[in-house]
XYZ file of N, CA and C in Angstrom:
369
model
N -36.509 55.594 -126.129
C -36.688 56.782 -126.914
C -37.950 57.534 -126.465
N -38.990 56.826 -126.113
C -40.244 57.456 -125.718
C -40.137 58.173 -124.375
N -39.260 57.717 -123.506
C -39.163 58.281 -122.165
C -38.006 59.247 -122.001
N -37.455 59.725 -123.088
C -36.392 60.728 -123.003
C -36.967 62.054 -122.518
N -36.109 62.866 -121.928
C -36.575 64.154 -121.409
C -37.020 65.082 -122.539
N -36.357 64.988 -123.662
C -36.751 65.830 -124.814
C -38.163 65.460 -125.288
N -38.483 64.188 -125.333
C -39.806 63.745 -125.752
C -40.862 64.232 -124.768
N -40.572 64.132 -123.482
C -41.492 64.608 -122.456
C -41.691 66.120 -122.555
N -40.603 66.843 -122.793
C -40.682 68.296 -122.941
C -41.569 68.684 -124.129
N -41.404 68.007 -125.242
C -42.217 68.292 -126.429
C -43.685 67.937 -126.208
N -43.942 66.860 -125.497
C -45.325 66.467 -125.199
C -45.992 67.505 -124.299
N -45.286 68.006 -123.307
C -45.838 69.017 -122.403
C -46.110 70.309 -123.162
N -45.191 70.717 -124.020
C -45.391 71.936 -124.815
C -46.571 71.786 -125.765
N -46.708 70.613 -126.359
C -47.832 70.377 -127.272
C -49.161 70.430 -126.528
N -49.210 69.838 -125.349
C -50.433 69.889 -124.539
C -50.742 71.315 -124.084
N -49.708 72.068 -123.737
C -49.910 73.469 -123.343
C -50.432 74.285 -124.520
N -49.886 74.050 -125.707
C -50.355 74.754 -126.897
C -51.804 74.392 -127.205
N -52.130 73.123 -127.120
C -53.505 72.681 -127.382
C -54.466 73.295 -126.376
N -54.094 73.342 -125.113
C -54.950 73.946 -124.091
C -55.130 75.441 -124.294
N -54.050 76.139 -124.612
C -54.123 77.588 -124.820
C -54.962 77.926 -126.049
N -54.772 77.186 -127.134
C -55.545 77.428 -128.355
C -57.018 77.113 -128.119
N -57.311 76.048 -127.405
C -58.689 75.697 -127.105
C -59.367 76.795 -126.291
N -58.693 77.296 -125.274
C -59.265 78.359 -124.443
C -59.498 79.629 -125.261
N -58.533 80.001 -126.072
C -58.676 81.209 -126.888
C -59.787 81.055 -127.927
N -59.891 79.872 -128.521
C -60.959 79.628 -129.506
C -62.330 79.676 -128.849
N -62.433 79.170 -127.641
C -63.710 79.244 -126.914
C -64.109 80.688 -126.657
N -63.159 81.495 -126.227
C -63.456 82.900 -125.951
C -63.853 83.623 -127.236
N -63.036 83.489 -128.287
C -63.329 84.177 -129.550
C -64.616 83.673 -130.198
N -64.813 82.367 -130.209
C -65.982 81.792 -130.854
C -67.277 82.154 -130.162
N -67.302 82.048 -128.840
C -68.527 82.362 -128.093
C -68.804 83.866 -128.142
N -67.790 84.686 -127.966
C -67.975 86.132 -128.022
C -68.447 86.568 -129.412
N -67.827 86.045 -130.448
C -68.229 86.386 -131.812
C -69.642 85.942 -132.117
N -70.006 84.744 -131.692
C -71.363 84.247 -131.925
C -72.384 85.091 -131.183
N -72.086 85.456 -129.962
C -73.016 86.280 -129.206
C -73.179 87.646 -129.866
N -72.073 88.253 -130.326
C -72.155 89.559 -130.978
C -72.970 89.504 -132.263
N -72.819 88.421 -133.020
C -73.521 88.306 -134.303
C -74.993 87.950 -134.110
N -75.298 87.084 -133.158
C -76.663 86.573 -133.027
C -77.494 87.362 -132.021
N -76.952 87.698 -130.881
C -77.750 88.260 -129.790
C -77.614 89.768 -129.591
N -76.770 90.442 -130.336
C -76.620 91.881 -130.126
C -77.238 92.658 -131.281
N -77.316 93.958 -131.118
C -77.819 94.846 -132.156
C -76.654 95.536 -132.873
N -75.587 94.834 -133.040
C -74.396 95.361 -133.684
C -74.695 95.742 -135.130
N -74.392 96.984 -135.541
C -74.624 97.340 -136.940
C -73.700 96.518 -137.852
N -74.245 96.012 -138.922
C -73.463 95.213 -139.859
C -73.123 93.830 -139.349
N -73.936 93.303 -138.465
C -73.602 92.008 -137.861
C -73.644 90.868 -138.861
N -74.428 90.982 -139.941
C -74.433 89.920 -140.955
C -73.096 89.875 -141.684
N -72.570 91.032 -142.017
C -71.253 91.094 -142.660
C -70.193 90.580 -141.695
N -70.309 90.982 -140.446
C -69.386 90.530 -139.407
C -69.438 89.007 -139.273
N -70.635 88.438 -139.348
C -70.786 86.980 -139.269
C -70.110 86.267 -140.424
N -70.215 86.824 -141.622
C -69.546 86.227 -142.787
C -68.032 86.339 -142.644
N -67.562 87.489 -142.187
C -66.121 87.679 -142.025
C -65.532 86.734 -140.978
N -66.318 86.407 -139.959
C -65.815 85.530 -138.906
C -65.623 84.085 -139.360
N -66.293 83.663 -140.423
C -66.114 82.287 -140.895
C -65.147 82.189 -142.075
N -64.607 83.298 -142.538
C -63.680 83.268 -143.666
C -62.428 82.415 -143.443
N -61.897 82.305 -142.230
C -60.725 81.439 -142.063
C -60.965 79.986 -142.484
N -62.217 79.549 -142.531
C -62.506 78.185 -142.966
C -62.242 77.989 -144.456
N -62.196 79.078 -145.209
C -61.962 78.987 -146.652
C -60.493 78.763 -146.991
N -59.622 78.949 -146.022
C -58.180 78.803 -146.251
C -57.676 77.592 -145.477
N -57.025 76.654 -146.153
C -56.445 75.518 -145.412
C -55.440 76.005 -144.363
N -55.376 75.318 -143.244
C -54.535 75.784 -142.133
C -53.054 75.827 -142.487
N -52.582 74.886 -143.313
C -51.167 74.932 -143.668
C -50.866 76.128 -144.572
N -51.821 76.529 -145.414
C -51.633 77.722 -146.250
C -51.618 78.965 -145.363
N -52.513 79.016 -144.383
C -52.520 80.138 -143.452
C -51.205 80.215 -142.679
N -50.694 79.074 -142.262
C -49.419 79.058 -141.547
C -48.271 79.569 -142.398
N -48.173 79.100 -143.627
C -47.124 79.573 -144.531
C -47.288 81.060 -144.834
N -48.518 81.518 -144.969
C -48.761 82.933 -145.250
C -48.335 83.807 -144.087
N -48.695 83.408 -142.867
C -48.287 84.180 -141.696
C -46.772 84.225 -141.567
N -46.108 83.116 -141.832
C -44.641 83.086 -141.741
C -44.017 83.957 -142.822
N -44.613 83.966 -144.020
C -44.091 84.806 -145.103
C -44.295 86.284 -144.795
N -45.429 86.626 -144.195
C -45.712 88.029 -143.877
C -44.935 88.515 -142.659
N -44.834 87.667 -141.652
C -44.129 88.022 -140.412
C -43.106 86.938 -140.079
N -41.895 87.034 -140.634
C -40.904 85.973 -140.417
C -40.519 85.773 -138.950
N -40.695 86.771 -138.126
C -40.363 86.647 -136.712
C -41.432 85.927 -135.904
N -42.516 85.573 -136.527
C -43.625 84.916 -135.850
C -43.338 83.421 -135.749
N -42.586 83.049 -134.717
C -42.185 81.653 -134.549
C -42.425 81.237 -133.105
N -42.209 79.987 -132.842
C -42.304 79.477 -131.487
C -43.737 79.319 -131.008
N -43.878 79.292 -129.695
C -45.184 79.079 -129.073
C -46.164 80.189 -129.445
N -45.713 81.437 -129.373
C -46.601 82.568 -129.656
C -47.101 82.538 -131.095
N -46.225 82.248 -132.025
C -46.621 82.189 -133.428
C -47.594 81.059 -133.694
N -47.295 79.889 -133.153
C -48.191 78.744 -133.330
C -49.532 79.007 -132.666
N -49.502 79.618 -131.486
C -50.736 79.951 -130.779
C -51.595 80.904 -131.607
N -50.994 81.955 -132.142
C -51.744 82.937 -132.913
C -52.348 82.322 -134.174
N -51.535 81.617 -134.939
C -52.013 81.046 -136.202
C -53.078 79.979 -135.954
N -52.831 79.081 -135.029
C -53.812 78.027 -134.752
C -55.128 78.588 -134.209
N -55.044 79.620 -133.400
C -56.264 80.232 -132.876
C -57.058 80.893 -133.999
N -56.369 81.632 -134.866
C -57.065 82.354 -135.929
C -57.657 81.435 -136.997
N -57.113 80.238 -137.164
C -57.702 79.327 -138.153
C -58.691 78.344 -137.517
N -58.733 78.272 -136.183
C -59.577 77.266 -135.535
C -60.828 77.814 -134.855
N -60.876 79.100 -134.520
C -62.035 79.600 -133.774
C -63.361 79.454 -134.520
N -63.399 79.441 -135.885
C -64.703 79.251 -136.525
C -65.362 77.910 -136.190
N -64.572 76.926 -135.791
C -65.143 75.641 -135.399
C -65.918 75.743 -134.090
N -65.684 76.775 -133.321
C -66.479 77.058 -132.126
C -67.594 78.037 -132.486
N -67.266 79.039 -133.278
C -68.232 80.082 -133.640
C -69.489 79.519 -134.296
N -69.338 78.654 -135.279
C -70.496 78.165 -136.030
C -71.502 77.383 -135.182
N -71.097 76.387 -134.397
C -72.098 75.687 -133.593
C -72.708 76.553 -132.485
N -71.914 77.449 -131.911
C -72.470 78.315 -130.865
C -73.470 79.291 -131.475
N -73.159 79.849 -132.653
C -74.104 80.749 -133.318
C -75.396 80.005 -133.672
N -75.263 78.784 -134.147
C -76.461 77.994 -134.472
C -77.281 77.717 -133.216
N -76.627 77.409 -132.113
C -77.346 77.149 -130.862
C -78.033 78.417 -130.352
N -77.367 79.558 -130.483
C -77.980 80.804 -130.036
C -79.171 81.189 -130.913
N -79.080 80.896 -132.203
C -80.198 81.214 -133.100
C -81.433 80.373 -132.780
N -81.210 79.124 -132.418
C -82.342 78.223 -132.185
C -82.796 78.195 -130.728
N -82.057 78.860 -129.851
C -82.428 78.866 -128.433
C -83.715 79.659 -128.235
N -84.505 79.228 -127.298
C -85.764 79.878 -126.986
C -85.484 81.242 -126.351
N -85.977 82.333 -126.934
C -85.712 83.652 -126.349
C -86.413 83.874 -125.016
N -87.277 82.976 -124.617
C -87.985 83.135 -123.350
C -87.053 83.012 -122.147
N -85.894 82.422 -122.311
C -84.973 82.280 -121.176
C -84.548 83.637 -120.649
N -84.438 84.647 -121.526
C -84.066 85.985 -121.062
C -85.182 86.596 -120.238
N -86.412 86.390 -120.656
C -87.536 86.941 -119.891
C -87.651 86.260 -118.535
N -87.393 84.969 -118.496
C -87.521 84.246 -117.235
C -86.411 84.601 -116.259
N -85.291 85.081 -116.741
C -84.207 85.480 -115.839
C -84.642 86.606 -114.928
N -85.437 87.540 -115.462
C -85.897 88.666 -114.653
C -86.790 88.228 -113.508
N -87.528 87.177 -113.710
C -88.403 86.669 -112.651
C -87.614 86.110 -111.478
N -86.417 85.631 -111.763
C -85.602 85.018 -110.716
C -84.597 85.994 -110.132
N -84.693 87.268 -110.523
C -83.839 88.278 -109.921
C -82.552 88.555 -110.644
N -82.313 87.920 -111.792
C -81.083 88.181 -112.526
C -81.251 89.437 -113.360
N -80.181 90.196 -113.467
C -80.228 91.431 -114.247
C -80.179 91.100 -115.737
N -80.807 91.920 -116.530
C -80.759 91.753 -117.985
C -79.414 92.204 -118.526
N -79.202 91.993 -119.796
C -77.913 92.384 -120.365
C -77.980 93.736 -121.050
N -79.046 94.482 -120.857
C -79.124 95.843 -121.373
C -79.815 95.934 -122.716
N -79.842 97.149 -123.261
C -80.563 97.372 -124.511
C -79.870 96.798 -125.731
N -78.626 96.397 -125.632
C -77.926 95.876 -126.802
C -78.294 94.433 -127.099
N -79.003 93.774 -126.197
C -79.420 92.379 -126.416
C -80.769 92.323 -127.072
N -80.985 91.246 -127.808
C -82.305 91.039 -128.359
C -82.775 89.671 -127.983
């Protein structure tokens, strides 16, 4: 039973979904943390609170809600979207904490080594 082709197919799809969700969560979490902590974005505190709101909703409730709102949201794409939207705060929070506690001198030292700065939007 374990070595059936259907079992192998489901295992490969599950691994692909896990990899895709992980990559998307890394992109969303790191980008969101950088925007909230290191940029001069207006309203970034409100934006930071809004980015962690998915943690207030259990993932199975979010899944049922998405299916109720968009019944056509099924399959790999639907699972990818829902899992990404409920999981990225687990990347956002530790990255934001690391950026807050990181020594700001690293940006100044980059200029000494010839690296370009990130412009006036960084702090």
